mmCIF file of C-alpha atoms and ligand atoms in Angstrom:
data_model
loop_
_atom_site.group_PDB
_atom_site.id
_atom_site.type_symbol
_atom_site.label_atom_id
_atom_site.label_comp_id
_atom_site.label_asym_id
_atom_site.label_seq_id
_atom_site.Cartn_x
_atom_site.Cartn_y
_atom_site.Cartn_z
ATOM 1 C CA MET A 29 85.638 137.893 -109.759
ATOM 2 C CA THR A 30 85.320 141.571 -110.365
ATOM 3 C CA GLN A 31 87.920 141.821 -113.119
ATOM 4 C CA ALA A 32 86.830 142.331 -116.702
ATOM 5 C CA SER A 33 87.116 139.117 -118.696
ATOM 6 C CA THR A 34 90.172 140.427 -120.518
ATOM 7 C CA GLU A 35 92.018 141.012 -117.258
ATOM 8 C CA LYS A 36 93.957 138.208 -115.675
ATOM 9 C CA VAL A 37 92.519 136.848 -112.433
ATOM 10 C CA ASN A 38 94.549 136.181 -109.291
ATOM 11 C CA LEU A 39 93.394 132.682 -108.350
ATOM 12 C CA LEU A 40 94.785 132.994 -104.821
ATOM 13 C CA GLY A 41 91.685 134.858 -103.588
ATOM 14 C CA LEU A 42 88.968 132.673 -105.161
ATOM 15 C CA THR A 43 86.647 130.511 -103.091
ATOM 16 C CA LEU A 44 85.856 127.040 -104.384
ATOM 17 C CA ALA A 45 82.567 128.273 -105.891
ATOM 18 C CA GLN A 46 84.351 131.172 -107.614
ATOM 19 C CA MET A 47 87.116 128.881 -108.839
ATOM 20 C CA GLU A 48 84.528 126.494 -110.309
ATOM 21 C CA ALA A 49 82.840 129.392 -112.080
ATOM 22 C CA PHE A 50 86.222 130.467 -113.414
ATOM 23 C CA PHE A 51 86.887 127.019 -114.922
ATOM 24 C CA GLU A 52 83.406 126.851 -116.406
ATOM 25 C CA GLN A 53 83.990 130.192 -118.087
ATOM 26 C CA LEU A 54 87.183 128.768 -119.543
ATOM 27 C CA GLY A 55 85.150 125.861 -120.934
ATOM 28 C CA GLU A 56 86.829 123.410 -118.567
ATOM 29 C CA LYS A 57 85.554 120.835 -116.085
ATOM 30 C CA ARG A 58 84.625 122.034 -112.602
ATOM 31 C CA PHE A 59 86.800 119.440 -110.842
ATOM 32 C CA ARG A 60 89.853 121.365 -112.025
ATOM 33 C CA ALA A 61 88.958 123.975 -109.402
ATOM 34 C CA GLY A 62 89.708 121.582 -106.547
ATOM 35 C CA GLN A 63 92.971 120.464 -108.125
ATOM 36 C CA VAL A 64 94.202 124.019 -108.510
ATOM 37 C CA MET A 65 93.062 125.040 -105.022
ATOM 38 C CA LYS A 66 95.054 122.183 -103.524
ATOM 39 C CA TRP A 67 98.166 123.208 -105.418
ATOM 40 C CA ILE A 68 97.822 126.782 -104.247
ATOM 41 C CA HIS A 69 96.822 126.322 -100.624
ATOM 42 C CA HIS A 70 98.135 122.883 -99.638
ATOM 43 C CA PHE A 71 101.407 123.022 -101.530
ATOM 44 C CA GLY A 72 102.030 126.775 -101.750
ATOM 45 C CA VAL A 73 102.491 126.607 -105.530
ATOM 46 C CA ASP A 74 102.288 129.860 -107.498
ATOM 47 C CA ASP A 75 103.336 128.619 -110.940
ATOM 48 C CA PHE A 76 101.014 126.600 -113.184
ATOM 49 C CA ALA A 77 104.095 124.802 -114.544
ATOM 50 C CA ASP A 78 104.413 122.992 -111.183
ATOM 51 C CA MET A 79 100.870 121.571 -111.318
ATOM 52 C CA THR A 80 101.795 118.108 -112.500
ATOM 53 C CA ASN A 81 98.263 116.674 -112.720
ATOM 54 C CA ILE A 82 97.220 119.375 -115.171
ATOM 55 C CA GLY A 83 98.039 118.849 -118.861
ATOM 56 C CA LYS A 84 100.278 121.173 -120.817
ATOM 57 C CA ALA A 85 97.479 122.647 -122.923
ATOM 58 C CA LEU A 86 95.394 123.619 -119.918
ATOM 59 C CA ARG A 87 98.419 125.034 -118.141
ATOM 60 C CA ALA A 88 99.068 127.275 -121.153
ATOM 61 C CA LYS A 89 95.424 128.344 -121.118
ATOM 62 C CA LEU A 90 95.673 129.148 -117.413
ATOM 63 C CA ASP A 91 98.777 131.235 -118.003
ATOM 64 C CA GLU A 92 96.761 133.312 -120.485
ATOM 65 C CA ALA A 93 93.793 133.882 -118.187
ATOM 66 C CA ALA A 94 95.131 133.907 -114.662
ATOM 67 C CA TYR A 95 98.026 134.082 -112.251
ATOM 68 C CA ILE A 96 98.713 133.252 -108.609
ATOM 69 C CA ARG A 97 100.374 136.002 -106.631
ATOM 70 C CA GLY A 98 100.883 136.221 -102.875
ATOM 71 C CA PRO A 99 101.326 139.573 -101.177
ATOM 72 C CA GLU A 100 104.789 141.127 -101.102
ATOM 73 C CA VAL A 101 106.567 140.307 -97.840
ATOM 74 C CA VAL A 102 108.583 143.311 -96.707
ATOM 75 C CA SER A 103 109.977 141.681 -93.568
ATOM 76 C CA GLU A 104 109.649 138.675 -91.284
ATOM 77 C CA ASP A 105 110.620 138.908 -87.598
ATOM 78 C CA ILE A 106 110.786 136.160 -85.007
ATOM 79 C CA SER A 107 110.340 137.152 -81.382
ATOM 80 C CA ALA A 108 112.172 135.642 -78.412
ATOM 81 C CA ASP A 109 108.926 133.852 -77.455
ATOM 82 C CA GLY A 110 108.517 132.261 -80.907
ATOM 83 C CA THR A 111 105.958 134.775 -82.149
ATOM 84 C CA ARG A 112 106.471 135.674 -85.814
ATOM 85 C CA LYS A 113 105.470 138.887 -87.530
ATOM 86 C CA TRP A 114 105.298 139.606 -91.223
ATOM 87 C CA VAL A 115 105.005 143.068 -92.705
ATOM 88 C CA ILE A 116 103.167 142.788 -95.986
ATOM 89 C CA ARG A 117 102.776 145.417 -98.689
ATOM 90 C CA VAL A 118 99.341 145.559 -100.294
ATOM 91 C CA ALA A 119 98.279 146.964 -103.675
ATOM 92 C CA SER A 120 97.482 150.413 -102.302
ATOM 93 C CA GLY A 121 101.162 150.735 -101.288
ATOM 94 C CA SER A 122 100.416 150.571 -97.573
ATOM 95 C CA CYS A 123 101.776 147.837 -95.340
ATOM 96 C CA VAL A 124 99.846 145.621 -92.955
ATOM 97 C CA GLU A 125 100.959 143.105 -90.376
ATOM 98 C CA THR A 126 100.302 139.430 -89.758
ATOM 99 C CA VAL A 127 101.272 137.723 -86.515
ATOM 100 C CA TYR A 128 101.735 134.033 -85.684
ATOM 101 C CA ILE A 129 101.465 133.051 -82.029
ATOM 102 C CA PRO A 130 102.604 129.529 -81.081
ATOM 103 C CA GLN A 131 101.053 128.044 -77.964
ATOM 104 C CA LYS A 132 101.101 124.569 -76.504
ATOM 105 C CA GLY A 133 99.218 122.357 -78.933
ATOM 106 C CA ARG A 134 98.112 125.121 -81.243
ATOM 107 C CA GLY A 135 99.255 127.975 -83.417
ATOM 108 C CA THR A 136 97.162 131.079 -83.966
ATOM 109 C CA LEU A 137 97.529 133.381 -86.936
ATOM 110 C CA CYS A 138 96.299 136.937 -86.454
ATOM 111 C CA VAL A 139 95.260 138.315 -89.849
ATOM 112 C CA SER A 140 94.662 141.924 -91.016
ATOM 113 C CA SER A 141 91.615 142.924 -93.062
ATOM 114 C CA GLN A 142 92.297 146.594 -93.887
ATOM 115 C CA ALA A 143 95.263 148.930 -94.191
ATOM 116 C CA GLY A 144 94.519 151.267 -91.311
ATOM 117 C CA CYS A 145 91.076 151.519 -89.782
ATOM 118 C CA ALA A 146 88.303 154.105 -89.890
ATOM 119 C CA LEU A 147 86.827 153.376 -86.460
ATOM 120 C CA ASP A 148 89.321 155.378 -84.385
ATOM 121 C CA CYS A 149 89.053 153.487 -81.092
ATOM 122 C CA SER A 150 90.834 155.775 -78.642
ATOM 123 C CA PHE A 151 93.408 153.232 -77.375
ATOM 124 C CA CYS A 152 94.339 151.494 -80.651
ATOM 125 C CA SER A 153 97.432 152.489 -82.605
ATOM 126 C CA THR A 154 96.005 151.161 -85.886
ATOM 127 C CA GLY A 155 93.008 153.466 -85.463
ATOM 128 C CA LYS A 156 95.271 156.430 -84.836
ATOM 129 C CA GLN A 157 96.581 156.127 -88.393
ATOM 130 C CA GLY A 158 93.246 156.517 -90.093
ATOM 131 C CA PHE A 159 91.954 154.383 -92.940
ATOM 132 C CA ASN A 160 93.776 153.696 -96.173
ATOM 133 C CA SER A 161 92.308 150.741 -98.037
ATOM 134 C CA ASP A 162 90.409 147.487 -97.933
ATOM 135 C CA LEU A 163 92.491 144.384 -98.526
ATOM 136 C CA THR A 164 91.432 142.161 -101.414
ATOM 137 C CA ALA A 165 90.412 138.559 -100.701
ATOM 138 C CA ALA A 166 93.785 137.504 -102.175
ATOM 139 C CA GLU A 167 95.619 139.843 -99.798
ATOM 140 C CA ILE A 168 93.715 138.471 -96.804
ATOM 141 C CA ILE A 169 94.076 134.750 -97.593
ATOM 142 C CA GLY A 170 97.558 135.584 -98.890
ATOM 143 C CA GLN A 171 98.617 136.220 -95.282
ATOM 144 C CA VAL A 172 97.665 132.632 -94.399
ATOM 145 C CA TRP A 173 99.397 131.417 -97.569
ATOM 146 C CA VAL A 174 102.634 133.253 -96.704
ATOM 147 C CA ALA A 175 102.625 132.088 -93.075
ATOM 148 C CA ASN A 176 101.806 128.508 -94.039
ATOM 149 C CA LYS A 177 104.623 128.424 -96.592
ATOM 150 C CA SER A 178 107.076 129.679 -93.994
ATOM 151 C CA PHE A 179 106.536 126.430 -92.066
ATOM 152 C CA GLY A 180 107.193 124.322 -95.147
ATOM 153 C CA THR A 181 104.537 122.693 -97.252
ATOM 154 C CA ILE A 182 104.958 119.016 -96.519
ATOM 155 C CA PRO A 183 101.705 117.375 -97.604
ATOM 156 C CA ALA A 184 99.479 115.969 -94.894
ATOM 157 C CA ARG A 185 101.986 116.832 -92.208
ATOM 158 C CA MET A 186 100.861 115.853 -88.725
ATOM 159 C CA ASP A 187 102.030 118.949 -86.902
ATOM 160 C CA ARG A 188 99.867 121.582 -88.475
ATOM 161 C CA ALA A 189 101.463 124.891 -87.657
ATOM 162 C CA ILE A 190 98.347 127.052 -88.098
ATOM 163 C CA THR A 191 95.407 125.587 -86.183
ATOM 164 C CA ASN A 192 93.514 128.813 -85.497
ATOM 165 C CA VAL A 193 92.952 132.074 -87.356
ATOM 166 C CA VAL A 194 91.725 135.249 -85.690
ATOM 167 C CA MET A 195 90.651 138.271 -87.749
ATOM 168 C CA MET A 196 92.191 140.496 -85.083
ATOM 169 C CA GLY A 197 94.952 142.225 -86.990
ATOM 170 C CA MET A 198 94.643 145.667 -88.507
ATOM 171 C CA GLY A 199 91.247 146.884 -89.653
ATOM 172 C CA GLU A 200 87.564 146.256 -88.988
ATOM 173 C CA PRO A 201 86.722 142.997 -90.798
ATOM 174 C CA LEU A 202 82.988 143.687 -91.022
ATOM 175 C CA LEU A 203 83.693 146.879 -92.984
ATOM 176 C CA ASN A 204 85.457 144.823 -95.664
ATOM 177 C CA PHE A 205 82.758 142.216 -95.610
ATOM 178 C CA ASP A 206 82.831 140.435 -98.991
ATOM 179 C CA ASN A 207 86.605 140.033 -99.113
ATOM 180 C CA VAL A 208 86.828 138.878 -95.497
ATOM 181 C CA VAL A 209 84.007 136.354 -95.939
ATOM 182 C CA ALA A 210 85.570 134.980 -99.150
ATOM 183 C CA ALA A 211 88.946 134.596 -97.430
ATOM 184 C CA MET A 212 87.331 132.873 -94.428
ATOM 185 C CA HIS A 213 85.557 130.422 -96.780
ATOM 186 C CA ILE A 214 88.993 129.445 -98.104
ATOM 187 C CA MET A 215 90.307 129.050 -94.533
ATOM 188 C CA LEU A 216 87.460 126.634 -93.733
ATOM 189 C CA ASP A 217 87.453 124.707 -97.019
ATOM 190 C CA ASP A 218 89.240 121.340 -96.996
ATOM 191 C CA LEU A 219 90.670 122.279 -100.377
ATOM 192 C CA GLY A 220 91.951 125.465 -98.742
ATOM 193 C CA TYR A 221 93.277 125.286 -95.176
ATOM 194 C CA GLY A 222 90.661 122.978 -93.610
ATOM 195 C CA ILE A 223 90.496 124.903 -90.331
ATOM 196 C CA SER A 224 87.511 124.093 -88.114
ATOM 197 C CA LYS A 225 84.736 126.694 -88.036
ATOM 198 C CA ARG A 226 85.161 127.070 -84.289
ATOM 199 C CA LYS A 227 88.807 127.978 -84.790
ATOM 200 C CA VAL A 228 88.304 130.828 -87.236
ATOM 201 C CA THR A 229 87.276 133.899 -85.250
ATOM 202 C CA LEU A 230 86.043 137.219 -86.559
ATOM 203 C CA SER A 231 86.468 140.099 -84.120
ATOM 204 C CA THR A 232 84.413 143.260 -84.507
ATOM 205 C CA ALA A 233 84.263 146.614 -82.754
ATOM 206 C CA GLY A 234 80.490 146.342 -83.177
ATOM 207 C CA VAL A 235 79.114 146.907 -86.690
ATOM 208 C CA ALA A 236 75.730 145.502 -85.683
ATOM 209 C CA PRO A 237 73.916 145.122 -89.055
ATOM 210 C CA MET A 238 76.908 143.296 -90.516
ATOM 211 C CA VAL A 239 76.869 140.798 -87.643
ATOM 212 C CA ASP A 240 73.449 139.688 -88.884
ATOM 213 C CA ARG A 241 74.702 139.472 -92.465
ATOM 214 C CA LEU A 242 77.676 137.445 -91.307
ATOM 215 C CA GLY A 243 75.290 134.900 -89.840
ATOM 216 C CA GLU A 244 73.553 134.569 -93.200
ATOM 217 C CA GLU A 245 76.795 133.935 -95.102
ATOM 218 C CA ILE A 246 79.166 131.895 -92.969
ATOM 219 C CA ASP A 247 79.541 130.039 -89.705
ATOM 220 C CA VAL A 248 82.624 131.119 -87.754
ATOM 221 C CA ALA A 249 83.339 132.081 -84.142
ATOM 222 C CA LEU A 250 82.534 135.657 -83.154
ATOM 223 C CA ALA A 251 84.348 138.035 -80.812
ATOM 224 C CA LEU A 252 83.110 141.455 -79.733
ATOM 225 C CA SER A 253 85.512 144.193 -78.683
ATOM 226 C CA LEU A 254 83.451 145.512 -75.795
ATOM 227 C CA HIS A 255 85.919 147.430 -73.583
ATOM 228 C CA ALA A 256 83.268 149.240 -71.518
ATOM 229 C CA PRO A 257 80.222 148.208 -69.470
ATOM 230 C CA ASN A 258 78.048 151.243 -70.282
ATOM 231 C CA ASP A 259 77.277 153.432 -73.294
ATOM 232 C CA GLU A 260 78.713 156.603 -71.804
ATOM 233 C CA LEU A 261 82.210 155.134 -71.469
ATOM 234 C CA ARG A 262 81.994 153.020 -74.631
ATOM 235 C CA ASP A 263 81.063 156.090 -76.689
ATOM 236 C CA GLN A 264 84.452 157.519 -75.725
ATOM 237 C CA LEU A 265 86.567 154.400 -76.217
ATOM 238 C CA VAL A 266 84.847 152.812 -79.220
ATOM 239 C CA PRO A 267 83.162 155.651 -81.162
ATOM 240 C CA ILE A 268 81.093 153.317 -83.361
ATOM 241 C CA ASN A 269 79.085 152.735 -80.178
ATOM 242 C CA LYS A 270 77.335 156.055 -80.833
ATOM 243 C CA LYS A 271 75.870 154.488 -83.965
ATOM 244 C CA TYR A 272 75.242 150.998 -82.595
ATOM 245 C CA PRO A 273 74.954 151.225 -78.814
ATOM 246 C CA LEU A 274 75.373 148.317 -76.404
ATOM 247 C CA ALA A 275 71.775 147.123 -76.480
ATOM 248 C CA VAL A 276 71.836 146.950 -80.291
ATOM 249 C CA ILE A 277 75.199 145.230 -80.717
ATOM 250 C CA LEU A 278 74.631 142.735 -77.892
ATOM 251 C CA GLU A 279 71.265 141.723 -79.385
ATOM 252 C CA ALA A 280 72.924 141.221 -82.777
ATOM 253 C CA CYS A 281 75.638 139.074 -81.170
ATOM 254 C CA LYS A 282 73.046 136.999 -79.316
ATOM 255 C CA ARG A 283 71.172 136.404 -82.567
ATOM 256 C CA TYR A 284 74.439 135.370 -84.233
ATOM 257 C CA ILE A 285 75.467 132.815 -81.633
ATOM 258 C CA GLY A 286 71.899 131.602 -81.134
ATOM 259 C CA ARG A 287 70.986 131.010 -84.750
ATOM 260 C CA LEU A 288 72.144 127.426 -85.096
ATOM 261 C CA GLY A 289 70.623 126.282 -81.832
ATOM 262 C CA GLU A 290 73.978 124.766 -80.951
ATOM 263 C CA LYS A 291 75.798 125.611 -77.799
ATOM 264 C CA ARG A 292 77.918 128.539 -78.917
ATOM 265 C CA THR A 293 79.449 131.376 -76.981
ATOM 266 C CA LEU A 294 80.511 134.894 -77.808
ATOM 267 C CA THR A 295 84.056 135.924 -76.918
ATOM 268 C CA VAL A 296 83.995 139.308 -75.228
ATOM 269 C CA GLU A 297 87.269 141.199 -75.507
ATOM 270 C CA TYR A 298 87.904 143.833 -72.871
ATOM 271 C CA THR A 299 91.100 145.879 -73.004
ATOM 272 C CA LEU A 300 91.970 147.006 -69.482
ATOM 273 C CA LEU A 301 92.982 150.672 -69.265
ATOM 274 C CA ALA A 302 94.318 151.860 -65.896
ATOM 275 C CA GLY A 303 91.856 154.090 -64.072
ATOM 276 C CA ILE A 304 89.478 154.186 -67.051
ATOM 277 C CA ASN A 305 87.568 150.885 -67.219
ATOM 278 C CA ASP A 306 89.352 148.636 -64.691
ATOM 279 C CA GLN A 307 87.650 149.576 -61.426
ATOM 280 C CA PRO A 308 85.521 147.231 -59.253
ATOM 281 C CA GLU A 309 82.376 149.119 -60.258
ATOM 282 C CA HIS A 310 83.178 148.445 -63.927
ATOM 283 C CA ALA A 311 83.545 144.720 -63.225
ATOM 284 C CA ALA A 312 80.203 144.714 -61.397
ATOM 285 C CA GLU A 313 78.476 146.605 -64.195
ATOM 286 C CA LEU A 314 79.995 144.276 -66.795
ATOM 287 C CA ALA A 315 78.789 141.195 -64.916
ATOM 288 C CA GLN A 316 75.293 142.671 -64.913
ATOM 289 C CA LEU A 317 75.393 143.713 -68.587
ATOM 290 C CA LEU A 318 76.399 140.256 -69.817
ATOM 291 C CA ARG A 319 74.136 138.215 -67.554
ATOM 292 C CA ASP A 320 72.020 136.856 -70.415
ATOM 293 C CA VAL A 321 74.776 136.677 -73.048
ATOM 294 C CA PRO A 322 76.389 133.207 -73.376
ATOM 295 C CA CYS A 323 80.011 134.312 -73.400
ATOM 296 C CA LYS A 324 83.551 133.965 -72.216
ATOM 297 C CA ILE A 325 85.507 137.086 -71.358
ATOM 298 C CA ASN A 326 89.029 137.716 -72.562
ATOM 299 C CA LEU A 327 90.794 140.542 -70.712
ATOM 300 C CA ILE A 328 93.553 142.258 -72.681
ATOM 301 C CA PRO A 329 95.894 144.346 -70.541
ATOM 302 C CA PHE A 330 96.536 147.524 -72.522
ATOM 303 C CA ASN A 331 99.643 147.379 -74.714
ATOM 304 C CA PRO A 332 101.230 150.803 -74.661
ATOM 305 C CA PHE A 333 102.362 152.759 -77.709
ATOM 306 C CA PRO A 334 103.857 156.271 -77.908
ATOM 307 C CA HIS A 335 101.507 159.163 -77.051
ATOM 308 C CA SER A 336 98.561 156.871 -76.383
ATOM 309 C CA GLY A 337 97.670 158.685 -73.167
ATOM 310 C CA TYR A 338 96.725 155.358 -71.528
ATOM 311 C CA GLU A 339 98.456 152.975 -69.140
ATOM 312 C CA ARG A 340 98.325 149.270 -68.433
ATOM 313 C CA PRO A 341 96.824 148.486 -65.011
ATOM 314 C CA SER A 342 98.986 146.826 -62.348
ATOM 315 C CA ASN A 343 98.933 143.022 -62.200
ATOM 316 C CA ASN A 344 96.983 143.340 -58.955
ATOM 317 C CA ALA A 345 94.301 145.442 -60.601
ATOM 318 C CA ILE A 346 94.096 142.993 -63.520
ATOM 319 C CA HIS A 347 93.635 140.014 -61.194
ATOM 320 C CA ARG A 348 91.115 141.857 -59.040
ATOM 321 C CA PHE A 349 89.057 142.540 -62.146
ATOM 322 C CA GLN A 350 89.355 138.928 -63.271
ATOM 323 C CA ASP A 351 88.405 137.584 -59.822
ATOM 324 C CA ALA A 352 85.338 139.805 -59.603
ATOM 325 C CA LEU A 353 84.042 138.406 -62.893
ATOM 326 C CA HIS A 354 84.959 134.866 -61.864
ATOM 327 C CA HIS A 355 82.933 135.225 -58.712
ATOM 328 C CA ALA A 356 80.033 136.457 -60.783
ATOM 329 C CA GLY A 357 80.191 133.127 -62.644
ATOM 330 C CA TYR A 358 82.069 134.053 -65.822
ATOM 331 C CA ASN A 359 84.795 132.172 -67.627
ATOM 332 C CA VAL A 360 87.533 134.834 -67.754
ATOM 333 C CA THR A 361 90.990 134.616 -69.271
ATOM 334 C CA VAL A 362 93.747 137.212 -69.360
ATOM 335 C CA ARG A 363 95.568 137.477 -72.662
ATOM 336 C CA THR A 364 99.306 137.501 -72.053
ATOM 337 C CA PRO A 365 101.075 139.914 -74.341
ATOM 338 C CA ARG A 366 103.025 137.974 -76.957
ATOM 339 C CA GLY A 367 105.707 139.239 -79.253
ATOM 340 C CA ASP A 368 105.784 142.706 -77.734
ATOM 341 C CA ASP A 369 109.552 142.815 -78.327
ATOM 342 C CA ILE A 370 108.776 142.934 -82.070
ATOM 343 C CA ASP A 371 105.726 145.214 -81.676
ATOM 344 C CA ALA A 372 103.395 142.349 -82.513
ATOM 345 C CA ALA A 373 101.055 142.571 -79.518
ATOM 346 C CA CYS A 374 97.394 143.672 -79.789
ATOM 347 C CA GLY A 375 97.077 147.308 -80.677
ATOM 348 C CA GLN A 376 100.737 147.592 -81.612
ATOM 349 C CA LEU A 377 100.149 146.737 -85.252
ATOM 350 C CA VAL A 378 100.771 149.829 -87.256
ATOM 351 C CA GLY A 379 102.158 148.640 -90.589
ATOM 352 C CA GLN A 380 102.830 151.692 -92.646
ATOM 353 C CA VAL A 381 99.636 153.289 -93.694
ATOM 354 C CA ALA A 382 99.297 156.335 -95.881
ATOM 355 C CA ASP A 383 96.498 158.050 -94.012
ATOM 356 C CA ARG A 384 93.751 159.127 -96.350
ATOM 357 C CA THR A 385 91.775 160.757 -93.609
ATOM 358 C CA ARG A 386 94.833 162.745 -92.471
ATOM 359 C CA ARG A 387 93.872 162.039 -88.902
ATOM 360 C CA SER A 388 97.319 161.038 -87.808
ATOM 361 C CA GLU A 389 99.686 163.936 -87.502
ATOM 362 C CA ARG A 390 102.183 161.675 -85.794
ATOM 363 C CA TYR A 391 102.369 159.373 -88.781
ATOM 364 C CA ILE A 392 102.551 162.204 -91.288
ATOM 365 C CA ALA A 393 105.460 163.604 -89.289
ATOM 366 C CA VAL A 394 107.225 160.242 -89.477
ATOM 367 C CA ARG A 395 106.737 160.066 -93.229
ATOM 368 C CA GLN A 396 108.200 163.492 -93.715
ATOM 369 C CA ILE A 397 111.300 162.477 -91.805
ATOM 370 C CA ASN A 398 111.655 159.424 -94.019
ATOM 371 C CA ALA A 399 110.945 161.257 -97.260
HETATM 372 N N1 SAH B 419 88.493 145.983 -85.462
HETATM 373 C C1 SAH B 419 88.351 144.666 -84.876
HETATM 374 C C2 SAH B 419 89.583 143.834 -85.047
HETATM 375 C C3 SAH B 419 90.784 144.298 -84.234
HETATM 376 S S1 SAH B 419 91.050 143.103 -83.042
HETATM 377 C C4 SAH B 419 87.937 144.801 -83.434
HETATM 378 O O1 SAH B 419 87.919 145.915 -82.941
HETATM 379 O O2 SAH B 419 87.578 143.811 -82.822
HETATM 380 C C5 SAH B 419 92.244 143.787 -82.030
HETATM 381 C C6 SAH B 419 91.825 143.750 -80.567
HETATM 382 O O3 SAH B 419 92.858 144.385 -79.795
HETATM 383 C C7 SAH B 419 90.556 144.531 -80.341
HETATM 384 O O4 SAH B 419 89.809 143.974 -79.293
HETATM 385 C C8 SAH B 419 91.132 145.870 -79.952
HETATM 386 O O5 SAH B 419 90.195 146.665 -79.293
HETATM 387 C C9 SAH B 419 92.295 145.462 -79.074
HETATM 388 N N2 SAH B 419 93.296 146.512 -78.933
HETATM 389 C C10 SAH B 419 93.518 147.549 -79.756
HETATM 390 N N3 SAH B 419 94.505 148.304 -79.298
HETATM 391 C C11 SAH B 419 94.946 147.747 -78.145
HETATM 392 C C12 SAH B 419 95.993 148.050 -77.231
HETATM 393 N N4 SAH B 419 96.781 149.110 -77.412
HETATM 394 N N5 SAH B 419 96.166 147.235 -76.190
HETATM 395 C C13 SAH B 419 95.387 146.149 -76.037
HETATM 396 N N6 SAH B 419 94.397 145.802 -76.855
HETATM 397 C C14 SAH B 419 94.175 146.594 -77.925
#
């Protein structure tokens, strides 16, 4: 809770511990925190008047001190393959995107952590827009809240629509650490969304010191956006590699997955770019690089966007790359593009970001047309 005590607090973004502290400050019992969390996250309630197990006097007190506000939904699209995409406006005025991907037996929600991104990976359309703002914890968990409500809020329903959350939308989650960690605590909490810790995945481009901090604060699955088997190529594709090169980030990831002594694996994401990182020698080098990293590899065929300068490899090239890694003993999956008819596939999430770094001339041009 960063607000001054006179300012109203948005309860949507509070973890259980923060909610308990809030009630203590109000001079109320801590167990109220759990009751209110359930109303917010299980039942999608945003009005204290609907909280029937809370007396009138306390509801009036809550109205004075707090509110519950989800992010503003600008649009909701449903793709031919069942994928859903929400465009959400955040406090800075920018828009971010949230994507729901239904699959047999599970439903994955892809959540954004920042409006824009400062890391400027060469093949990512979000990065091309520059960075605008960090999302608050309420804006991050608010994406889960909005998506969950769109499936109805029947208590204890058997067919849970959202079984997995991946922090793979817009932004670099480890550069908005506190808000992302708070939101993930709410995802895991039974009084929040009760999602298993193995089914909440944080994906990073490789902010090595924050991987260690993550391990100190929460236990979730980790994915690394690798995209290249050597520093020379990775420096070009993922510029943060110049700061935290492969040896440094892979050690940090190994520490993260090794710290509980349980059998955990790292997910390695590798976007395949035709003629750039998809050749047999890249597969061989990758197999060598990861030989002592317990991992599974997820290949993402490049999703094109205007003026990217890159192309998706042929299906043959993709399968050759996959087979080479298979033969080297790796568990390798190829991510099928989902929702690309509504621009919801990886790297197609652009929202509408007012670029503070002015890196994106393309976007500025678009804004001028719209102005
Ligand atoms: N910043 C975090 C979270 C983004 S996750 C990270 O880098 O991990 C989104 C994933 O999609 C990342 O692996 C990213 O590198 C990949 N990606 C970005 N643009 C893409 C594109 N045009 N085609 C395919 N994958 C892309």
